[in-house]
XYZ file of C-alpha atoms in Angstrom:
634
model
C 49.535 15.462 26.042
C 49.666 18.248 23.482
C 49.311 17.306 19.808
C 52.102 18.164 17.358
C 51.531 21.328 15.398
C 51.859 21.019 11.614
C 53.029 24.196 9.929
C 52.136 24.377 6.263
C 54.764 26.861 5.067
C 58.453 26.024 5.068
C 60.885 28.642 6.370
C 62.464 30.763 3.653
C 66.182 29.763 3.519
C 67.124 33.390 2.722
C 65.254 34.876 5.699
C 65.207 34.219 9.449
C 62.668 31.661 10.671
C 59.562 33.713 11.522
C 58.395 31.053 13.968
C 61.547 31.297 16.094
C 60.961 33.492 19.114
C 61.943 33.627 22.753
C 60.065 31.219 24.974
C 58.568 32.792 28.141
C 59.814 31.796 31.580
C 56.480 30.114 32.300
C 57.364 27.368 29.818
C 60.874 26.803 31.120
C 60.309 23.154 32.009
C 58.739 22.462 28.610
C 61.709 24.084 26.902
C 64.113 21.849 28.843
C 62.499 18.785 27.391
C 61.916 15.412 29.080
C 65.573 14.285 28.891
C 67.016 17.261 30.753
C 64.042 17.413 33.132
C 64.563 13.756 34.031
C 68.286 14.368 34.666
C 67.430 17.366 36.843
C 64.955 15.317 38.895
C 67.631 12.641 39.337
C 70.039 15.248 40.663
C 67.442 16.741 42.998
C 66.521 13.293 44.343
C 70.202 12.564 44.965
C 70.615 15.843 46.867
C 67.429 15.189 48.853
C 68.634 11.663 49.785
C 71.972 13.048 51.052
C 70.292 15.805 53.060
C 67.701 13.404 54.496
C 70.314 10.787 55.435
C 72.449 13.373 57.221
C 69.677 15.320 58.996
C 67.626 12.285 60.106
C 69.480 9.134 59.296
C 67.351 6.916 61.511
C 64.149 8.008 59.796
C 65.801 7.492 56.362
C 66.778 3.913 57.253
C 63.465 3.185 58.964
C 61.442 4.446 56.041
C 63.216 2.352 53.421
C 63.171 -0.717 55.738
C 59.367 -0.579 55.961
C 57.930 -3.971 55.002
C 55.205 -4.575 52.476
C 53.489 -7.940 52.173
C 51.837 -8.739 48.893
C 49.877 -11.933 48.322
C 46.816 -14.049 48.904
C 46.611 -16.752 51.599
C 49.803 -18.726 51.879
C 51.217 -17.190 48.697
C 52.893 -13.929 49.586
C 55.926 -11.749 48.900
C 57.549 -9.789 51.680
C 59.462 -6.711 50.495
C 61.067 -3.738 52.143
C 60.453 -0.447 50.343
C 64.160 -0.446 49.466
C 63.911 -3.912 47.913
C 60.704 -2.950 46.122
C 62.532 -0.088 44.416
C 65.697 -2.046 43.643
C 64.119 -5.386 42.657
C 60.751 -4.464 41.154
C 60.824 -0.845 39.936
C 64.388 -1.121 38.615
C 63.259 -4.159 36.589
C 61.066 -1.695 34.678
C 64.066 0.555 34.175
C 66.097 -2.355 32.767
C 63.064 -3.322 30.694
C 63.116 0.073 28.937
C 66.880 -0.298 28.420
C 66.258 -3.719 26.934
C 63.628 -2.287 24.586
C 66.208 0.227 23.371
C 68.807 -2.511 22.972
C 66.382 -4.567 20.927
C 65.494 -1.604 18.733
C 69.136 -0.700 18.100
C 69.919 -4.291 17.185
C 66.997 -4.523 14.785
C 66.536 -1.152 13.105
C 69.017 1.145 14.808
C 72.723 1.912 15.108
C 73.795 -1.694 15.737
C 72.309 -3.176 12.550
C 75.421 -2.465 10.452
C 78.764 -3.691 11.748
C 80.700 -0.882 10.060
C 78.545 1.625 11.923
C 78.537 -0.282 15.216
C 82.151 -1.441 15.529
C 83.522 1.793 17.003
C 80.938 2.233 19.808
C 80.949 -1.554 20.451
C 84.721 -1.636 20.948
C 84.568 1.591 22.965
C 81.828 0.149 25.172
C 83.782 -3.062 25.822
C 87.013 -1.224 26.571
C 84.982 1.141 28.776
C 84.095 -1.887 30.865
C 87.573 -3.387 31.114
C 89.785 -0.345 31.714
C 87.897 0.971 34.790
C 87.861 -2.483 36.395
C 91.613 -2.889 35.905
C 92.328 0.536 37.366
C 90.062 -0.160 40.344
C 91.911 -3.426 41.048
C 95.224 -1.600 40.786
C 94.225 1.140 43.262
C 92.155 -1.002 45.673
C 94.492 -3.976 45.908
C 95.174 -5.017 49.489
C 91.957 -3.468 50.743
C 90.100 -6.734 50.945
C 87.389 -5.396 48.628
C 88.919 -6.107 45.254
C 85.757 -8.075 44.435
C 83.851 -4.782 44.214
C 85.422 -3.946 40.838
C 81.958 -4.178 39.260
C 81.039 -0.840 40.900
C 83.100 1.064 38.315
C 82.178 -0.719 35.111
C 78.898 0.928 34.139
C 77.958 4.327 32.707
C 74.634 5.787 33.852
C 72.661 5.985 30.610
C 69.951 8.274 32.056
C 72.492 10.724 33.412
C 74.612 10.457 30.255
C 71.758 11.492 27.977
C 70.501 14.167 30.335
C 73.971 15.642 30.959
C 74.694 15.675 27.222
C 71.533 17.700 26.715
C 72.615 20.131 29.472
C 76.300 20.634 28.685
C 76.836 18.996 25.318
C 77.933 20.672 22.101
C 75.725 22.487 19.621
C 73.917 20.124 17.302
C 75.262 17.085 19.096
C 72.845 14.577 17.532
C 75.538 12.368 16.048
C 77.492 12.335 19.328
C 74.273 11.405 21.134
C 73.731 8.474 18.726
C 77.334 7.307 19.266
C 77.081 7.506 23.075
C 73.717 5.725 23.071
C 75.157 2.873 21.014
C 78.088 2.713 23.425
C 75.732 2.776 26.397
C 73.752 -0.178 24.925
C 76.939 -2.296 24.932
C 77.839 -0.951 28.399
C 74.452 -1.952 29.792
C 74.551 -5.452 28.308
C 78.042 -5.993 29.696
C 77.179 -4.645 33.136
C 74.060 -6.755 33.435
C 75.940 -9.843 32.329
C 78.617 -9.184 34.963
C 75.928 -8.791 37.646
C 74.486 -12.180 36.651
C 77.884 -13.923 36.604
C 79.685 -12.358 39.593
C 77.142 -10.821 41.945
C 74.385 -13.398 42.234
C 74.174 -15.500 45.410
C 72.154 -18.568 46.387
C 71.603 -19.609 42.806
C 68.815 -22.155 42.112
C 68.574 -23.164 38.456
C 65.129 -24.822 38.632
C 63.045 -21.582 38.613
C 65.007 -20.491 35.532
C 63.329 -23.341 33.655
C 60.010 -21.675 34.453
C 61.515 -18.359 33.282
C 62.668 -19.979 30.050
C 59.170 -21.375 29.406
C 57.723 -17.935 30.051
C 60.146 -16.323 27.611
C 59.245 -18.902 24.955
C 55.626 -17.960 25.508
C 56.509 -14.263 25.116
C 58.260 -15.043 21.842
C 55.214 -16.831 20.385
C 52.709 -14.280 21.676
C 53.593 -11.985 18.800
C 51.750 -14.299 16.420
C 48.407 -13.884 18.185
C 45.945 -11.749 16.178
C 44.711 -9.765 19.235
C 44.734 -9.611 23.021
C 48.531 -9.698 23.247
C 48.940 -7.034 25.947
C 47.507 -8.994 28.922
C 49.387 -12.115 27.869
C 52.693 -10.210 27.625
C 52.051 -8.688 31.041
C 51.175 -12.037 32.723
C 54.161 -13.870 31.249
C 56.517 -11.004 32.122
C 55.410 -11.179 35.764
C 55.940 -14.951 35.794
C 59.452 -14.514 34.355
C 60.246 -11.836 36.957
C 59.048 -14.056 39.828
C 61.066 -16.975 38.468
C 64.235 -14.848 38.368
C 63.527 -13.716 41.929
C 63.137 -17.303 43.137
C 66.307 -18.450 41.309
C 68.559 -16.023 43.127
C 69.495 -14.187 39.889
C 68.768 -10.525 40.435
C 65.200 -9.984 39.150
C 66.102 -6.754 37.389
C 67.706 -8.944 34.739
C 64.277 -10.289 33.947
C 63.450 -6.847 32.614
C 66.080 -6.863 29.880
C 65.515 -10.564 29.141
C 61.813 -9.946 28.449
C 62.483 -6.729 26.528
C 64.866 -8.475 24.120
C 61.981 -10.734 23.069
C 59.540 -7.910 22.364
C 59.241 -7.499 18.590
C 60.244 -4.286 16.834
C 59.564 -3.448 13.220
C 58.920 -0.530 10.961
C 55.271 0.115 9.959
C 54.249 -1.787 6.847
C 52.479 -0.136 3.951
C 49.364 -2.272 4.468
C 49.079 -1.237 8.122
C 49.508 2.441 7.294
C 46.999 2.269 4.455
C 44.498 0.479 6.717
C 44.895 3.125 9.405
C 44.439 5.926 6.854
C 41.331 4.262 5.463
C 39.769 4.010 8.946
C 40.690 7.625 9.664
C 38.937 8.731 6.445
C 35.912 6.647 7.397
C 35.809 8.312 10.814
C 36.005 11.744 9.161
C 32.970 10.875 7.053
C 31.073 9.227 9.919
C 32.473 10.379 13.284
C 31.087 7.673 15.573
C 32.599 6.094 18.651
C 32.992 2.750 16.915
C 34.972 4.206 14.006
C 37.007 6.366 16.361
C 38.014 3.315 18.399
C 38.786 1.284 15.262
C 40.941 4.096 13.798
C 42.803 4.604 17.079
C 43.446 0.862 17.465
C 44.638 0.578 13.868
C 47.032 3.499 14.258
C 48.384 2.031 17.491
C 48.809 -1.479 16.024
C 50.722 -0.150 13.028
C 53.576 0.786 15.398
C 55.613 -2.070 16.868
C 54.867 -2.951 20.508
C 58.526 -2.207 21.321
C 58.182 1.437 20.336
C 54.757 1.722 21.971
C 56.109 0.402 25.238
C 59.150 2.716 25.120
C 56.860 5.665 24.625
C 54.506 4.535 27.395
C 57.111 3.737 30.059
C 59.744 6.383 29.398
C 58.028 9.168 31.393
C 57.507 6.878 34.439
C 61.141 5.722 34.313
C 62.582 9.234 33.969
C 60.280 11.094 36.308
C 59.374 8.441 38.922
C 61.489 5.276 38.957
C 64.994 6.765 38.623
C 64.392 9.603 41.117
C 62.969 7.035 43.602
C 66.008 4.844 43.075
C 68.328 7.773 43.769
C 66.290 8.694 46.836
C 66.502 5.113 48.154
C 70.197 4.516 47.408
C 72.082 7.822 47.456
C 71.664 8.465 51.198
C 75.344 8.780 51.979
C 76.211 10.040 55.436
C 78.602 12.935 55.001
C 80.191 13.187 58.431
C 83.701 14.409 59.135
C 84.653 10.910 60.255
C 83.080 9.319 57.212
C 84.728 11.776 54.820
C 88.061 11.304 56.572
C 87.718 7.539 56.201
C 86.709 7.932 52.543
C 89.662 10.260 51.902
C 92.146 7.527 52.762
C 90.054 4.595 51.586
C 91.497 2.657 48.625
C 87.916 1.677 47.750
C 86.865 5.328 47.427
C 89.848 6.245 45.301
C 89.607 3.029 43.324
C 86.050 4.030 42.392
C 87.077 7.603 41.517
C 90.069 6.566 39.395
C 88.171 3.701 37.789
C 85.208 5.819 36.730
C 86.928 9.094 35.833
C 90.241 7.927 34.393
C 89.254 4.413 33.370
C 86.235 5.424 31.320
C 88.149 8.263 29.659
C 91.103 6.007 28.728
C 88.943 3.022 27.770
C 86.464 4.883 25.559
C 88.710 7.533 24.002
C 91.790 5.286 23.682
C 89.912 2.457 22.011
C 88.121 4.862 19.654
C 91.423 6.400 18.593
C 92.928 2.921 18.094
C 89.983 1.652 15.999
C 90.100 4.787 13.835
C 93.850 4.488 13.399
C 93.446 0.882 12.200
C 90.754 1.977 9.728
C 88.109 -0.255 11.230
C 84.526 1.025 11.129
C 83.475 4.590 10.552
C 82.473 7.742 12.423
C 80.195 10.384 10.974
C 81.160 14.037 10.479
C 80.985 16.178 13.555
C 82.499 13.500 15.779
C 85.744 15.382 16.355
C 88.411 14.293 18.813
C 87.278 17.037 21.201
C 83.659 15.928 21.170
C 84.648 12.284 21.566
C 86.843 13.276 24.490
C 83.927 15.119 26.108
C 81.683 12.148 25.609
C 84.294 9.767 26.993
C 84.671 11.934 30.089
C 80.889 12.013 30.524
C 80.884 8.196 30.519
C 82.512 8.454 33.950
C 79.135 9.395 35.431
C 78.423 5.966 36.910
C 75.448 6.472 39.159
C 72.447 4.172 38.862
C 74.112 0.815 38.243
C 77.139 1.703 40.360
C 74.980 2.357 43.436
C 73.046 -0.761 42.474
C 76.191 -2.955 42.486
C 77.436 -1.465 45.772
C 74.581 -3.173 47.581
C 75.377 -6.489 45.844
C 79.171 -6.402 46.153
C 79.837 -4.835 49.597
C 78.198 -6.060 52.787
C 80.098 -3.776 55.163
C 78.060 -0.597 55.551
C 81.073 1.585 56.335
C 82.910 0.414 53.201
C 79.683 0.664 51.164
C 79.387 4.271 52.320
C 82.970 4.948 51.199
C 82.148 3.441 47.794
C 79.055 5.685 47.519
C 81.157 8.747 48.339
C 83.534 7.673 45.566
C 80.637 7.288 43.108
C 79.235 10.748 43.899
C 82.680 12.355 43.752
C 83.596 10.576 40.516
C 80.279 11.535 38.884
C 80.757 15.170 39.840
C 84.333 15.185 38.527
C 83.338 13.453 35.275
C 80.491 15.923 34.760
C 82.746 18.928 35.340
C 85.535 17.555 33.180
C 83.152 16.858 30.315
C 81.718 20.395 30.561
C 85.175 21.904 30.364
C 86.120 19.762 27.351
C 82.925 20.608 25.515
C 83.379 24.346 26.135
C 86.992 24.294 24.917
C 85.961 22.263 21.873
C 83.188 24.678 20.932
C 85.552 27.621 21.231
C 88.006 25.907 18.918
C 85.237 25.405 16.308
C 83.182 28.603 16.095
C 79.523 28.283 15.074
C 80.112 30.488 12.023
C 82.742 28.112 10.603
C 80.764 24.981 11.478
C 77.680 26.259 9.717
C 79.425 27.529 6.578
C 81.722 24.605 5.702
C 80.558 21.279 4.258
C 81.490 18.816 6.998
C 81.370 15.616 4.936
C 83.055 15.651 1.557
C 81.346 14.135 -1.469
C 81.981 10.418 -1.915
C 80.606 7.505 -3.900
C 77.901 6.984 -1.222
C 76.273 10.267 -2.322
C 73.715 10.770 -5.039
C 75.870 12.467 -7.643
C 74.834 13.735 -11.062
C 77.848 14.513 -13.216
C 81.487 13.478 -13.242
C 83.150 12.922 -9.855
C 86.227 14.961 -10.866
C 84.259 18.020 -12.108
C 85.896 21.351 -11.110
C 82.598 22.702 -9.704
C 80.458 21.045 -7.027
C 76.965 21.995 -5.875
C 75.635 20.120 -2.843
C 71.965 20.666 -1.952
C 70.350 19.737 1.342
C 66.636 19.577 0.581
C 63.149 18.331 1.389
C 60.890 16.814 -1.268
C 57.798 18.534 0.193
C 59.349 21.985 0.390
C 58.016 24.616 -2.034
C 61.332 26.499 -2.064
C 63.142 23.266 -2.999
C 60.716 22.772 -5.890
C 61.545 26.264 -7.228
C 65.282 25.687 -6.771
C 65.087 22.302 -8.541
C 64.098 24.095 -11.774
C 66.988 26.513 -11.408
C 69.444 23.678 -10.758
C 68.284 21.891 -13.925
C 69.218 25.043 -15.866
C 72.612 25.132 -14.125
C 73.242 21.487 -15.062
C 72.366 22.143 -18.704
C 74.573 25.278 -18.818
C 77.690 23.852 -17.126
C 77.443 20.267 -18.379
C 80.464 18.111 -17.520
C 82.081 20.882 -15.488
C 79.559 20.379 -12.649
C 78.695 17.604 -10.277
C 75.394 18.047 -8.469
C 74.782 16.253 -5.154
C 71.487 15.823 -3.286
C 71.342 15.160 0.458
C 68.284 14.815 2.667
C 67.250 17.437 5.203
C 63.512 16.756 5.754
C 61.828 19.361 7.951
C 59.571 17.225 10.144
C 58.083 20.259 11.832
C 56.645 21.437 8.561
C 56.221 18.302 6.436
C 54.966 15.086 8.113
C 55.595 13.005 4.963
C 59.088 14.356 4.257
C 60.993 11.451 5.825
C 58.783 8.878 4.055
C 59.450 10.596 0.747
C 63.205 10.620 1.424
C 63.163 6.921 2.288
C 61.170 6.154 -0.859
C 63.827 7.934 -2.965
C 66.505 5.820 -1.236
C 64.550 2.650 -2.025
C 64.471 3.783 -5.677
C 68.200 4.520 -5.510
C 68.845 0.848 -4.746
C 67.547 0.141 -8.228
C 69.486 3.005 -9.835
C 66.580 5.430 -10.197
C 67.191 8.078 -7.528
C 67.095 11.195 -9.722
C 64.123 9.885 -11.737
C 62.248 9.372 -8.467
C 63.381 12.781 -7.204
C 61.858 14.487 -10.273
C 58.671 12.490 -9.821
C 58.356 13.647 -6.207
C 58.903 17.291 -7.105
C 56.428 17.028 -9.991
C 53.592 16.213 -7.553
C 54.274 17.360 -3.979
C 50.634 17.010 -2.921
C 50.513 13.222 -3.389
C 53.155 11.544 -1.237
C 51.171 8.873 0.609
C 52.381 5.243 0.640
C 50.230 4.252 -2.316
C 51.600 7.196 -4.303
C 55.158 5.967 -3.716
C 54.258 2.542 -5.068
C 52.526 4.096 -8.085
C 55.655 6.118 -8.886
C 57.856 3.023 -8.524
C 55.620 1.144 -10.974
C 55.593 4.055 -13.431
C 59.386 4.157 -13.374
C 59.627 0.466 -14.121
C 61.025 -0.555 -10.715
C 60.666 -3.979 -9.167
C 57.748 -3.012 -6.917
C 58.123 -5.939 -4.534
C 61.800 -5.141 -3.965
C 60.981 -1.450 -3.680
C 58.354 -2.139 -0.997
C 60.748 -4.352 0.948
C 63.478 -1.695 0.810
C 61.048 0.943 2.094
C 60.977 -0.688 5.517
C 64.640 -1.830 5.594
C 66.995 -0.560 8.317
C 69.579 0.469 5.729
C 67.265 2.908 3.976
C 66.240 4.522 7.292
C 69.874 4.785 8.409
C 70.886 6.394 5.101
C 68.301 9.169 5.489
C 69.154 9.631 9.172
C 72.835 10.054 8.293
C 72.040 13.042 6.075
C 69.706 14.475 8.722
C 72.465 14.268 11.333
C 74.871 15.968 8.933
C 72.333 18.764 8.416
C 71.848 19.123 12.157
C 75.634 19.282 12.699
C 75.781 22.199 10.240
C 72.749 23.842 11.899
C 70.623 23.680 8.740
C 67.166 24.902 9.731
C 65.795 25.910 6.306
C 65.941 24.278 2.903
C 67.234 24.281 0.273
C 70.676 24.914 1.760
C 73.378 24.898 -0.907
C 77.116 24.437 -0.656
C 79.335 25.508 -3.577
C 82.757 23.873 -3.633
C 82.452 23.118 0.081
C 81.279 26.601 1.209
C 77.754 27.551 2.116
C 76.009 29.662 -0.550
C 74.289 32.731 0.919
C 73.060 34.436 -2.272
C 69.927 34.013 -4.430
C 69.009 30.567 -5.733
C 68.135 31.483 -9.324
C 70.101 29.796 -12.107
C 72.194 32.789 -13.145
C 73.263 33.564 -9.558
C 74.238 29.933 -8.944
C 76.243 29.730 -12.159
C 78.142 32.927 -11.324
C 78.833 31.673 -7.774
C 80.111 28.319 -9.108
C 82.395 29.928 -11.635
C 83.694 32.408 -9.116
C 84.472 29.583 -6.667
C 86.226 27.638 -9.416
C 88.399 30.597 -10.338
C 89.240 31.862 -6.856
C 89.564 28.784 -4.673
C 91.811 25.771 -4.493
C 89.052 23.290 -5.271
C 91.188 20.335 -4.275
C 90.552 21.318 -0.658
C 86.832 21.024 -1.260
C 87.200 17.769 -3.244
C 89.735 15.483 -1.487
C 87.771 12.430 -2.514
C 88.156 13.243 -6.249
C 91.909 13.579 -5.839
C 92.009 10.295 -3.974
C 90.004 8.642 -6.753
C 92.424 9.928 -9.418
C 95.440 8.751 -7.427
């Protein structure tokens, strides 16, 4: 694994990024990134399964029916390769999904109801609408019970396809769709447990419950947690298998009990102290201690996500596609699928049901004024995302085997899944392309997407005729120079100006930038944002955790409250909101300044900024740039 490169000099906001250059063809896969590479492997495995099943169907069936016996003496487990993939390896897939669910519930998008309500409602309606449409189309076929095939969106394909065909700077759309997919996955797994589990035996679930209690308490052990977690997880999985409940559900059940937290100041300080000791005395003992301390400062949830994600994307999901996507594409089979209500029920359910359920519910929730959506989530982008939710691959194929025991009908359902996924992918690509044409990059990058509101850090009267919004980074040298110029502008214009700061930390250049931004937000909760901002700019070389606490004490803040706020989900979400705004406007260098809602492209000295502000005041209808001020006055 290559180490991240830290670049000491920030890009000049008035010049092109000198580090941006064309990437050679030899690094094509690296440029694609793991998300798109994983999606591509999933597609290739699907194509290979179809080709294999049609060229040599007997060998395809024989291979996946190969038996493996695992055990000692009289204790043994007998699996086919197909069952090993679906029951064991897919449990790891659901485990990683569960880790993500747990993280989103604790420190992610689902921590605040106002932020979560729209994707939660969209996810629930995205489960119901496809099922209803399937029942409508497939009624009378005798396979109405297979409605579960159309309920789930393939999260892996969704993220990969969004990276391949999604809009420019689609970070906020990605966050929205991931939150939706979390709800989708929970609902789909619950439906599997309630409607597609046979030969249920509740006694082994008592063993599973005891194992999960043990997993919960393992977090309190001072050391040696990993082997205990592993042993208990295996016991829980075996108990689910013995109960008749599909063992893949053990993965998400265990994952929801794995703790997640943000690194504490004490853990970070301890890791830094050991790293300094290793630098002074580079021995194996100190190296191991420093490495262990750094690892332990990160929650086990995030460590496990990082560890398992490559295996899930590059091994488990392609193997699953290879084992389950072997649809025989014969003329007879296609002819049967073409007139099969099951096939068309799947297609209509996934393509139309997901689009109506997700987009319709989102529009309804927004019309009712419930919840909120960030800037950049236009109707066109939401429509593209809703269409992409119709890619129901992994769980859909998974439920086919549970819901349909007639191989001919199962094959028709698989044809419907593949056809629906292809249609949904193509429809989403068309919508995204049309949306991007309707919103040119030049306009997107030069107009402030989110107007100034009370949630912003505002210095000056809210109804001032001139507005200067700065996206900046507390470790950036150019931002330091501009801060002095802006102070002159504030003194010159007085009550005619409102100055707004928003965060755009450049992680590639400044490793501590996000921590500094979060510290300023913690200070803002005690009414000292701009005082803390000036303190950060006054000493950019000292922005370690202990420095943040020292500044808080010097400013007279409640240090205990400040330290608690530093690791709160709300502070992290506040900074991330600004970062997603900056990404949506393609801000790659700071400071980036907007004057009365338009991007400033001239020099950043005080005189130039004053002239630009006065010119904007005199030549523009500033009410367009300040709708929130008009609303406040009314």
